[in-house]
Coordinates of C-alpha atoms in Angstrom, one line a residue:
Chain A
M237 CA -22.7 2.4 14.5
N238 CA -20.1 -0.2 15.5
V239 CA -16.4 0.5 14.7
I240 CA -15.4 -3.0 15.6
E241 CA -17.6 -6.1 14.9
V242 CA -16.3 -9.6 15.5
S243 CA -18.2 -12.8 15.2
N244 CA -17.2 -16.5 15.6
L245 CA -13.5 -15.6 15.5
T246 CA -11.1 -18.5 16.1
K247 CA -7.3 -18.8 16.0
S248 CA -5.3 -21.8 17.1
Y249 CA -1.7 -22.1 18.1
G250 CA -1.0 -25.8 17.7
S251 CA -2.9 -27.8 20.3
H252 CA -2.1 -25.8 23.4
F253 CA -4.0 -22.6 22.9
K254 CA -7.1 -21.5 21.0
L255 CA -8.6 -18.0 20.9
E256 CA -12.4 -18.1 20.5
I257 CA -14.4 -14.9 20.4
D258 CA -18.1 -15.6 19.7
Q259 CA -19.3 -12.0 19.5
F260 CA -17.7 -8.6 20.1
K261 CA -18.8 -5.1 19.2
L262 CA -17.5 -1.7 20.0
E263 CA -19.8 1.3 19.4
K264 CA -18.6 4.6 18.0
G265 CA -17.4 7.0 20.7
K266 CA -16.9 4.5 23.4
V267 CA -13.8 3.9 25.4
F268 CA -13.2 0.2 25.9
A269 CA -10.7 -1.9 27.9
L270 CA -9.8 -5.5 27.2
I271 CA -8.4 -7.0 30.4
G272 CA -6.9 -10.4 31.2
L273 CA -4.0 -12.2 32.6
N274 CA -0.7 -12.6 30.7
G275 CA -1.2 -15.2 27.9
A276 CA -5.0 -14.9 28.0
G277 CA -5.1 -13.8 24.3
K278 CA -5.3 -10.0 24.5
T279 CA -2.4 -9.3 22.1
S280 CA -3.5 -12.1 19.8
F281 CA -7.0 -10.5 19.7
V282 CA -5.6 -7.1 18.8
K283 CA -3.3 -8.6 16.1
L284 CA -6.4 -10.4 14.6
L285 CA -8.3 -7.1 14.7
L286 CA -5.5 -5.4 12.8
D287 CA -5.0 -8.3 10.3
L288 CA -1.5 -8.8 11.6
M289 CA -2.4 -12.4 12.0
N290 CA -4.6 -14.6 9.8
K291 CA -7.7 -16.0 11.5
D292 CA -8.8 -19.6 11.3
S293 CA -12.4 -18.7 10.9
G294 CA -14.9 -15.9 11.7
D295 CA -15.5 -12.4 10.6
V296 CA -13.8 -9.2 11.7
K297 CA -14.9 -5.7 10.6
L298 CA -13.2 -2.4 11.3
N299 CA -15.1 0.8 10.5
G300 CA -17.7 -1.2 8.6
R301 CA -15.2 -3.0 6.3
V302 CA -13.7 -6.4 6.5
N303 CA -10.3 -6.1 8.2
T304 CA -8.4 -7.6 5.3
D305 CA -9.3 -4.5 3.3
P306 CA -6.5 -1.9 4.0
K307 CA -9.2 0.8 3.9
S308 CA -10.6 -0.6 7.1
R309 CA -7.5 0.9 8.8
Q310 CA -7.9 4.3 7.0
S311 CA -8.8 6.2 10.2
T312 CA -7.5 3.7 12.7
V313 CA -4.3 4.2 14.7
F314 CA -2.5 1.5 16.5
L315 CA 0.0 2.2 19.3
P316 CA 2.0 -0.8 20.4
E317 CA 3.1 -1.3 24.0
K318 CA 6.7 -0.2 23.1
F319 CA 6.6 2.3 20.3
T320 CA 9.7 2.1 18.2
F321 CA 10.9 3.0 14.8
H322 CA 14.2 3.1 12.9
L323 CA 16.6 4.8 15.3
F324 CA 18.1 7.2 12.8
Y325 CA 14.8 9.0 12.5
T326 CA 14.1 12.0 14.7
P327 CA 10.7 12.7 16.3
E328 CA 9.9 15.2 13.6
T329 CA 10.9 13.0 10.6
V330 CA 9.2 9.9 12.0
L331 CA 5.9 11.9 12.4
E332 CA 6.3 13.3 8.9
F333 CA 6.7 9.8 7.6
F334 CA 3.6 8.6 9.5
A335 CA 1.7 11.7 8.1
Q336 CA 2.7 10.7 4.6
M337 CA 1.6 7.1 5.2
R338 CA -1.8 8.4 6.4
E339 CA -2.1 10.4 3.3
I340 CA -2.2 13.9 4.9
E341 CA -1.9 16.7 2.3
K342 CA 1.7 17.6 1.8
G343 CA 1.1 21.3 2.7
E344 CA -0.5 20.4 6.0
I345 CA 2.1 17.9 7.2
K346 CA 4.5 20.4 8.8
E347 CA 1.8 22.2 10.8
K348 CA 0.2 18.9 12.0
V349 CA 3.5 17.4 13.0
H350 CA 4.5 20.6 15.0
N351 CA 1.1 20.7 16.7
A352 CA 1.4 17.1 17.8
L353 CA 5.0 17.6 19.0
Q354 CA 3.9 20.6 21.0
T355 CA 0.9 18.8 22.5
L356 CA 3.1 16.0 23.8
N357 CA 5.8 18.5 25.0
I358 CA 8.5 17.0 22.8
F359 CA 8.9 19.9 20.4
D360 CA 12.3 20.7 22.0
I361 CA 13.7 17.3 21.1
K362 CA 12.2 17.1 17.6
D363 CA 15.7 17.0 16.0
R364 CA 17.2 14.4 18.2
S365 CA 17.6 10.9 16.8
L366 CA 15.3 8.4 18.3
K367 CA 18.2 6.4 19.7
T368 CA 19.0 9.2 22.2
L369 CA 15.4 9.3 23.6
S370 CA 14.3 7.8 26.9
K371 CA 11.6 5.2 27.0
G372 CA 9.0 7.7 28.1
Q373 CA 10.0 10.2 25.3
M374 CA 9.8 7.5 22.7
Q375 CA 6.3 6.6 23.9
R376 CA 5.4 10.2 23.6
V377 CA 6.5 10.2 20.0
G378 CA 4.1 7.2 19.5
L379 CA 1.3 9.2 21.3
A380 CA 2.0 12.2 19.0
S381 CA 1.5 9.9 16.0
M382 CA -2.1 9.5 17.1
L383 CA -2.8 13.2 16.8
L384 CA -1.9 13.6 13.2
T385 CA -5.2 12.6 11.8
N386 CA -8.9 12.7 12.6
N387 CA -9.4 9.2 13.9
N388 CA -12.3 6.9 14.1
L389 CA -10.6 4.3 16.2
L390 CA -7.5 4.2 18.4
I391 CA -6.1 0.8 19.4
L392 CA -3.7 1.1 22.3
D393 CA -1.7 -1.8 23.6
E394 CA -0.6 -1.2 27.2
P395 CA -0.5 2.5 26.6
F396 CA 0.6 3.5 30.2
S397 CA 3.6 1.3 30.0
G398 CA 6.8 3.3 30.2
L399 CA 5.1 6.6 30.8
D400 CA 6.0 8.9 33.7
P401 CA 3.2 10.4 35.8
I402 CA 3.0 13.5 33.6
G403 CA 3.0 11.3 30.5
M404 CA 0.1 9.3 32.0
K405 CA -1.8 12.5 32.7
D406 CA -1.2 13.6 29.1
L407 CA -2.4 10.3 27.8
K408 CA -5.6 10.5 29.8
K409 CA -6.2 13.9 28.5
I410 CA -5.7 12.7 24.9
I411 CA -8.1 9.9 25.5
K412 CA -10.7 12.3 26.9
D413 CA -10.2 14.7 24.0
E414 CA -10.4 12.0 21.4
K415 CA -13.6 10.6 23.1
A416 CA -15.1 14.1 23.0
K417 CA -14.5 14.1 19.2
G418 CA -16.3 10.8 18.9
T419 CA -13.3 8.6 18.5
S420 CA -13.7 5.0 19.7
I421 CA -10.8 3.8 21.9
F422 CA -9.8 0.2 22.4
L423 CA -7.4 -0.2 25.3
N424 CA -5.4 -3.3 26.2
S425 CA -4.1 -2.8 29.8
H426 CA -3.2 -4.3 33.1
I427 CA -3.7 -1.1 35.1
L428 CA -7.2 -1.8 36.2
S429 CA -7.5 1.3 38.5
E430 CA -6.9 3.6 35.5
M431 CA -9.2 1.6 33.2
E432 CA -12.0 1.9 35.7
L433 CA -11.7 5.7 35.6
I434 CA -11.4 6.3 31.8
C435 CA -13.4 3.4 30.2
D436 CA -17.1 3.1 29.4
E437 CA -17.0 -0.6 28.9
F438 CA -14.7 -3.5 29.5
A439 CA -14.3 -7.2 28.7
I440 CA -12.4 -9.9 30.5
I441 CA -10.6 -12.4 28.3
H442 CA -9.4 -15.6 29.9
Q443 CA -7.8 -18.7 28.4
G444 CA -8.7 -17.4 24.9
K445 CA -12.4 -16.8 25.7
M446 CA -14.2 -13.6 26.4
V447 CA -15.9 -14.4 29.7
C448 CA -17.8 -11.1 30.0
Q449 CA -18.3 -7.8 28.4
M450 CA -20.2 -5.0 30.1
P451 CA -20.3 -1.3 31.0
I452 CA -18.2 -0.2 33.9
S453 CA -21.3 1.1 35.6
K454 CA -22.9 -2.3 35.6
I455 CA -20.2 -3.9 37.8
P456 CA -22.3 -5.6 40.5
E457 CA -22.5 -3.6 43.8
Q458 CA -21.0 -6.4 45.9
F459 CA -17.6 -5.7 44.3
K460 CA -15.6 -2.8 45.5
N461 CA -14.0 -2.0 42.1
L462 CA -13.0 -3.5 38.7
E463 CA -10.0 -5.2 40.2
D464 CA -12.1 -7.0 42.7
F465 CA -14.6 -8.0 40.0
F466 CA -11.8 -9.1 37.7
A467 CA -10.2 -11.3 40.4
H468 CA -13.6 -12.8 41.2
T469 CA -14.4 -13.5 37.5
I470 CA -11.0 -15.1 36.8
G471 CA -11.1 -17.0 40.0
A472 CA -14.6 -18.2 39.1
S473 CA -13.5 -19.4 35.7
H474 CA -10.6 -21.2 37.2
E475 CA -12.9 -23.3 39.4
Chain B
M34 CA -0.9 4.8 -4.1
N35 CA 2.2 6.2 -5.9
N36 CA 2.9 8.6 -3.0
L37 CA 2.7 5.8 -0.5
F38 CA 5.0 3.7 -2.5
L39 CA 7.4 6.6 -2.9
A40 CA 7.4 7.3 0.9
L41 CA 8.1 3.6 1.6
F42 CA 10.8 3.5 -1.1
K43 CA 12.5 6.5 0.3
D44 CA 12.2 5.0 3.8
T45 CA 14.0 1.8 2.5
I46 CA 16.8 3.9 0.9
K47 CA 17.3 5.9 4.1
K48 CA 17.4 2.7 6.2
E49 CA 19.7 0.7 3.9
V50 CA 22.1 3.6 3.1
R51 CA 23.1 3.6 6.8
N52 CA 24.0 0.0 6.7
K53 CA 27.6 -0.6 7.8
M54 CA 27.9 -3.3 5.1
L55 CA 27.2 -0.8 2.4
L56 CA 29.8 1.7 3.8
F57 CA 32.3 -1.2 4.1
S58 CA 31.6 -2.3 0.5
I59 CA 32.0 1.2 -0.9
F60 CA 35.2 1.7 1.0
T61 CA 36.7 -1.7 0.1
S62 CA 35.7 -1.5 -3.6
T63 CA 37.1 2.0 -3.9
I64 CA 40.4 0.9 -2.4
I65 CA 40.6 -2.2 -4.7
I66 CA 39.8 -0.1 -7.7
L67 CA 42.4 2.5 -6.7
L68 CA 45.0 -0.2 -6.2
S69 CA 44.3 -1.7 -9.5
F70 CA 44.5 1.7 -11.1
A71 CA 48.0 2.2 -9.5
V72 CA 49.2 -1.2 -10.8
M73 CA 47.8 -0.5 -14.3
K74 CA 49.3 3.0 -14.4
T75 CA 52.7 1.7 -13.3
F76 CA 52.5 -1.1 -15.8
H77 CA 51.5 1.2 -18.6
E78 CA 54.4 3.6 -17.8
M79 CA 56.9 0.7 -17.6
V80 CA 56.1 -0.6 -21.1
G81 CA 56.2 3.0 -22.3
N82 CA 57.0 2.9 -26.0
Q83 CA 56.6 -0.8 -26.4
E84 CA 52.9 -0.6 -27.0
Q85 CA 53.1 -2.9 -29.9
T86 CA 53.9 -5.8 -27.5
I87 CA 50.7 -5.2 -25.4
P88 CA 47.4 -6.6 -26.6
I89 CA 45.5 -3.8 -28.2
D90 CA 42.5 -4.0 -25.8
A91 CA 44.5 -4.9 -22.6
G92 CA 42.8 -2.1 -20.7
G93 CA 39.4 -3.3 -21.7
M94 CA 40.3 -6.9 -20.8
I95 CA 41.6 -5.9 -17.3
L96 CA 38.6 -3.7 -16.8
S97 CA 36.4 -6.8 -17.7
L98 CA 38.2 -8.8 -15.1
M99 CA 37.6 -6.0 -12.6
F100 CA 33.9 -5.9 -13.5
M101 CA 33.6 -9.6 -12.9
F102 CA 35.0 -9.1 -9.5
L103 CA 32.6 -6.2 -8.9
N104 CA 29.7 -8.4 -10.2
F105 CA 30.6 -11.0 -7.6
W106 CA 30.8 -8.4 -4.9
S107 CA 27.4 -7.0 -5.9
V108 CA 25.8 -10.4 -5.7
M109 CA 27.2 -10.8 -2.2
L110 CA 25.8 -7.4 -1.3
S111 CA 22.4 -8.4 -2.9
V112 CA 22.2 -11.4 -0.7
F113 CA 23.2 -9.5 2.4
F114 CA 20.7 -6.7 1.8
G115 CA 18.0 -9.1 0.7
V116 CA 18.2 -11.1 3.9
N117 CA 18.5 -8.0 6.1
S118 CA 15.8 -5.8 4.5
L119 CA 12.7 -7.4 6.0
R120 CA 14.4 -9.3 8.8
S121 CA 15.6 -6.2 10.5
D122 CA 12.1 -4.8 10.6
F123 CA 10.8 -8.1 12.1
V124 CA 13.5 -8.4 14.7
S125 CA 13.0 -4.8 16.0
N126 CA 9.2 -5.1 15.8
I127 CA 9.0 -2.1 13.5
N128 CA 7.0 -4.1 11.0
Y129 CA 3.9 -3.6 13.1
Q130 CA 4.0 0.1 12.3
Y131 CA 4.2 -0.5 8.6
L132 CA 1.5 -3.2 8.5
T133 CA -1.1 -1.2 10.5
F134 CA -0.9 1.7 8.0
P135 CA -3.8 1.6 5.5
I136 CA -1.7 -0.1 2.9
K137 CA -1.6 -3.6 1.4
R138 CA 1.2 -5.9 2.7
S139 CA 2.4 -6.2 -0.9
L140 CA 3.1 -2.5 -1.1
Y141 CA 5.3 -2.7 1.9
I142 CA 7.1 -5.8 0.6
F143 CA 7.6 -4.5 -3.0
S144 CA 8.8 -1.1 -1.8
R145 CA 11.4 -2.8 0.3
L146 CA 12.3 -5.1 -2.6
I147 CA 12.7 -2.2 -5.1
G148 CA 14.4 0.1 -2.6
T149 CA 16.9 -2.6 -1.7
W150 CA 17.6 -3.3 -5.4
A151 CA 18.1 0.4 -6.1
I152 CA 20.7 0.6 -3.3
V153 CA 22.7 -2.4 -4.7
F154 CA 22.3 -1.3 -8.3
I155 CA 23.5 2.2 -7.5
F156 CA 26.5 0.7 -5.7
Y157 CA 27.2 -1.4 -8.8
L158 CA 26.9 1.6 -11.1
Y159 CA 29.3 3.6 -8.9
T160 CA 31.9 0.9 -8.9
Y161 CA 31.5 0.4 -12.7
G162 CA 31.8 4.1 -13.4
F163 CA 34.7 4.7 -11.0
A164 CA 36.7 1.7 -12.4
T165 CA 36.0 2.8 -16.0
L166 CA 37.1 6.4 -15.3
L167 CA 40.4 5.4 -13.6
F168 CA 41.3 2.7 -16.1
S169 CA 40.7 5.2 -18.9
F170 CA 43.1 7.6 -17.2
A171 CA 45.7 4.7 -16.8
Y172 CA 45.4 3.9 -20.5
K173 CA 44.9 7.5 -21.7
K174 CA 42.0 6.4 -23.7
F175 CA 38.3 5.6 -23.0
V176 CA 38.5 1.8 -22.2
F177 CA 34.7 1.4 -21.8
N178 CA 33.1 -0.5 -24.7
I179 CA 29.6 -1.3 -25.7
S180 CA 29.7 -4.8 -24.3
H181 CA 30.3 -3.4 -20.8
L182 CA 27.1 -1.4 -21.3
A183 CA 25.2 -4.5 -22.4
S184 CA 26.2 -6.3 -19.2
I185 CA 24.7 -3.6 -16.9
P186 CA 21.0 -4.4 -17.4
I187 CA 21.7 -8.1 -17.2
M188 CA 23.5 -7.6 -13.9
G189 CA 20.6 -5.4 -12.7
V190 CA 18.2 -8.4 -13.3
F191 CA 20.7 -10.8 -11.7
V192 CA 21.0 -8.8 -8.4
F193 CA 17.2 -8.3 -8.4
V194 CA 16.6 -12.1 -8.4
W195 CA 19.2 -12.7 -5.7
I196 CA 17.5 -10.0 -3.5
L197 CA 14.1 -11.7 -4.2
I198 CA 15.4 -15.1 -3.2
S199 CA 17.1 -13.7 -0.1
M200 CA 14.0 -11.9 1.0
L201 CA 11.9 -15.1 0.6
L202 CA 14.2 -17.1 2.8
S203 CA 14.5 -14.3 5.4
L204 CA 10.7 -14.5 6.1
Y205 CA 11.3 -17.8 7.9
I206 CA 15.0 -18.2 8.5
N207 CA 17.5 -16.1 10.4
K208 CA 20.5 -14.4 8.7
L209 CA 23.0 -17.1 9.1
G210 CA 20.6 -19.8 8.0
S211 CA 19.6 -17.7 5.0
F212 CA 23.2 -17.3 3.9
I213 CA 23.9 -21.0 4.2
L214 CA 20.7 -21.9 2.3
I215 CA 21.5 -19.4 -0.4
T216 CA 24.9 -21.0 -0.9
F217 CA 23.2 -24.4 -1.4
I218 CA 20.6 -22.9 -3.7
W219 CA 23.4 -21.4 -5.9
L220 CA 25.1 -24.9 -5.9
F221 CA 21.8 -26.6 -6.8
I222 CA 21.1 -24.2 -9.6
S223 CA 24.6 -24.6 -11.0
I224 CA 24.5 -28.4 -10.8
A225 CA 21.0 -28.5 -12.4
N226 CA 22.0 -26.2 -15.2
N227 CA 25.1 -28.2 -16.0
A228 CA 23.3 -31.6 -15.8
I229 CA 20.0 -30.6 -17.6
G230 CA 20.9 -27.5 -19.6
S231 CA 23.1 -29.3 -22.0
L232 CA 20.5 -32.0 -22.8
P233 CA 18.2 -31.7 -25.9
L234 CA 14.7 -30.6 -24.9
E235 CA 13.1 -34.0 -25.7
K236 CA 15.5 -35.8 -23.2
I237 CA 15.1 -33.4 -20.3
F238 CA 12.2 -35.3 -18.8
I239 CA 13.9 -38.7 -19.0
Q240 CA 15.8 -39.1 -15.7
D241 CA 17.0 -42.3 -14.2
S242 CA 17.5 -41.3 -10.5
I243 CA 16.0 -39.3 -7.7
F244 CA 18.9 -36.8 -8.0
G245 CA 18.1 -36.5 -11.7
Y246 CA 14.5 -35.6 -10.9
F247 CA 15.6 -33.2 -8.2
N248 CA 17.9 -31.5 -10.7
L249 CA 15.0 -31.4 -13.2
L250 CA 12.8 -29.8 -10.5
V251 CA 15.4 -27.1 -9.7
Y252 CA 16.0 -26.6 -13.4
L253 CA 12.3 -26.0 -14.1
V254 CA 11.3 -24.0 -11.1
L255 CA 14.2 -21.7 -10.2
P256 CA 15.5 -18.9 -12.5
H257 CA 18.7 -20.0 -14.4
L258 CA 21.0 -17.6 -12.6
E259 CA 24.0 -19.6 -13.8
V260 CA 23.0 -18.7 -17.4
L261 CA 22.8 -15.0 -16.5
S262 CA 26.1 -15.2 -14.8
K263 CA 27.6 -16.8 -17.9
A264 CA 26.0 -14.2 -20.1
V265 CA 27.5 -11.4 -18.1
S266 CA 31.0 -13.0 -18.1
G267 CA 30.7 -13.8 -21.8
I268 CA 29.7 -10.3 -22.7
L269 CA 32.5 -8.8 -20.6
M270 CA 35.2 -11.2 -21.9
N271 CA 33.9 -10.9 -25.5
Q272 CA 33.2 -14.6 -25.7
P273 CA 30.5 -16.0 -28.0
L274 CA 27.2 -16.8 -26.1
E275 CA 25.9 -20.2 -26.8
L276 CA 22.5 -20.0 -25.0
K277 CA 19.1 -21.2 -25.9
W278 CA 17.6 -17.8 -25.8
A279 CA 14.1 -18.9 -27.0
F280 CA 13.8 -21.1 -24.0
E281 CA 15.9 -19.2 -21.4
I282 CA 14.2 -15.8 -21.7
P283 CA 10.6 -17.0 -21.2
H284 CA 11.7 -19.4 -18.5
F285 CA 13.6 -16.7 -16.7
V286 CA 10.6 -14.3 -16.9
A287 CA 8.1 -17.0 -15.8
S288 CA 10.3 -18.3 -12.9
T289 CA 11.1 -14.8 -11.6
L290 CA 7.4 -13.9 -11.7
G291 CA 6.7 -17.2 -9.9
L292 CA 9.1 -16.3 -7.1
T293 CA 7.6 -12.8 -6.9
Y294 CA 4.1 -14.2 -6.6
L295 CA 5.4 -16.6 -4.0
L296 CA 6.9 -13.8 -1.9
N297 CA 3.7 -11.9 -2.0
Y298 CA 1.6 -14.9 -1.2
L299 CA 3.8 -16.0 1.8
V300 CA 3.8 -12.4 3.2
R301 CA 0.0 -12.3 2.9
K302 CA -0.3 -15.6 4.8
K303 CA 2.3 -14.8 7.4
D304 CA 1.3 -14.1 11.0
F305 CA 3.2 -11.2 12.5

């Protein structure tokens, strides 16, 4: 089963940029990385997946439903590059609000929120307002929000950004645990060395087009690593 | 669905109740009401036994004037909160969190709309209640009358429409631009109502200039807020209301529903 299905997707920004994705699929349980240069169209693609932007043409399905149907996001969690929320909230109250919005039973909210706070080692700061948190602590609150529900799909935009080494270790563990539960994970990241270690598949997006999509294991042997292959592919498409 | 709306509604209240403008408005209004109370009390004690020289309903009249000031202040607050409600989410990129929950965009927008309205309306009720209480103390009788009560729901609708218009503008224009445009909209509505509203129905569509047709367009499309404003003032000042109710009520309902539909449509079509 595919958790993401995209066909003939287009989106134009005036005359200077056009995103065109002919076909894209993400299978259930896979960890996928979308990589590309700044301005290649990664964030636009994620926004189109989540119906944050209106497409010009094409079809997008999340969890088997067209993405304009809110139910397609029922078991999907999105973590933006810089997690933020109203600064008067505390980590505990923001997670309680997220739990309500994801329709967790009222009686289960407290326990789930406390478990998530403990998993991310932010239980001690649960009553501090968000405005007093560091960038890394704030990102951990965002990561904790992913642990409230049983997810089908996680969409993470530059998830390693702002995390300290321990935070990065925790995130990799979360990704591993979620994958073990059968959750599909879509990552948007620049840190190719990390992507190579945790992903099953990747795609390179360049100038609004997906120039390749393949399993990490299928990177041709003449390239030392993903970074090398990426540089070659982008270089090739420049020529 | 109701639980989701309630969660978003509470979130809007929590967000807006911390707004410095609300705290400033509560503080300023309270001071003004207290000052008015002090003046009224002094005046009442000074005239003492000469009550026959004071108009019988002087307390009610002054309270009416005070309510008109509070109405104006509430409209200002509606515009401020209406412009700020969605815009602050956009500016701080928090809207992504809301829009990626499994909810329709309309649920997010309308919970913000109703939550913002509730804040302004509660402020309005507080100032009404507080002013009435103090003025009753000053006059040693309950100065509130039934006409004041009748103006409350009309004022509720009035601030709702201003919040709606402010939200619509804030989708595309920054705060300052929205405030400037709202001033012009108020001006256009007033001019159109004065120019067209007094004409007999059969002559409304006969205009002889481009400005005339512009007035006609404004008159037909936008809610007649000028009429609501006059209705509230008329009720408070015990003046007769000469309004074409059979036309005004359906027009108001239709144009407000039209604006609500437009807000929902534009939010659905907006790229975030």
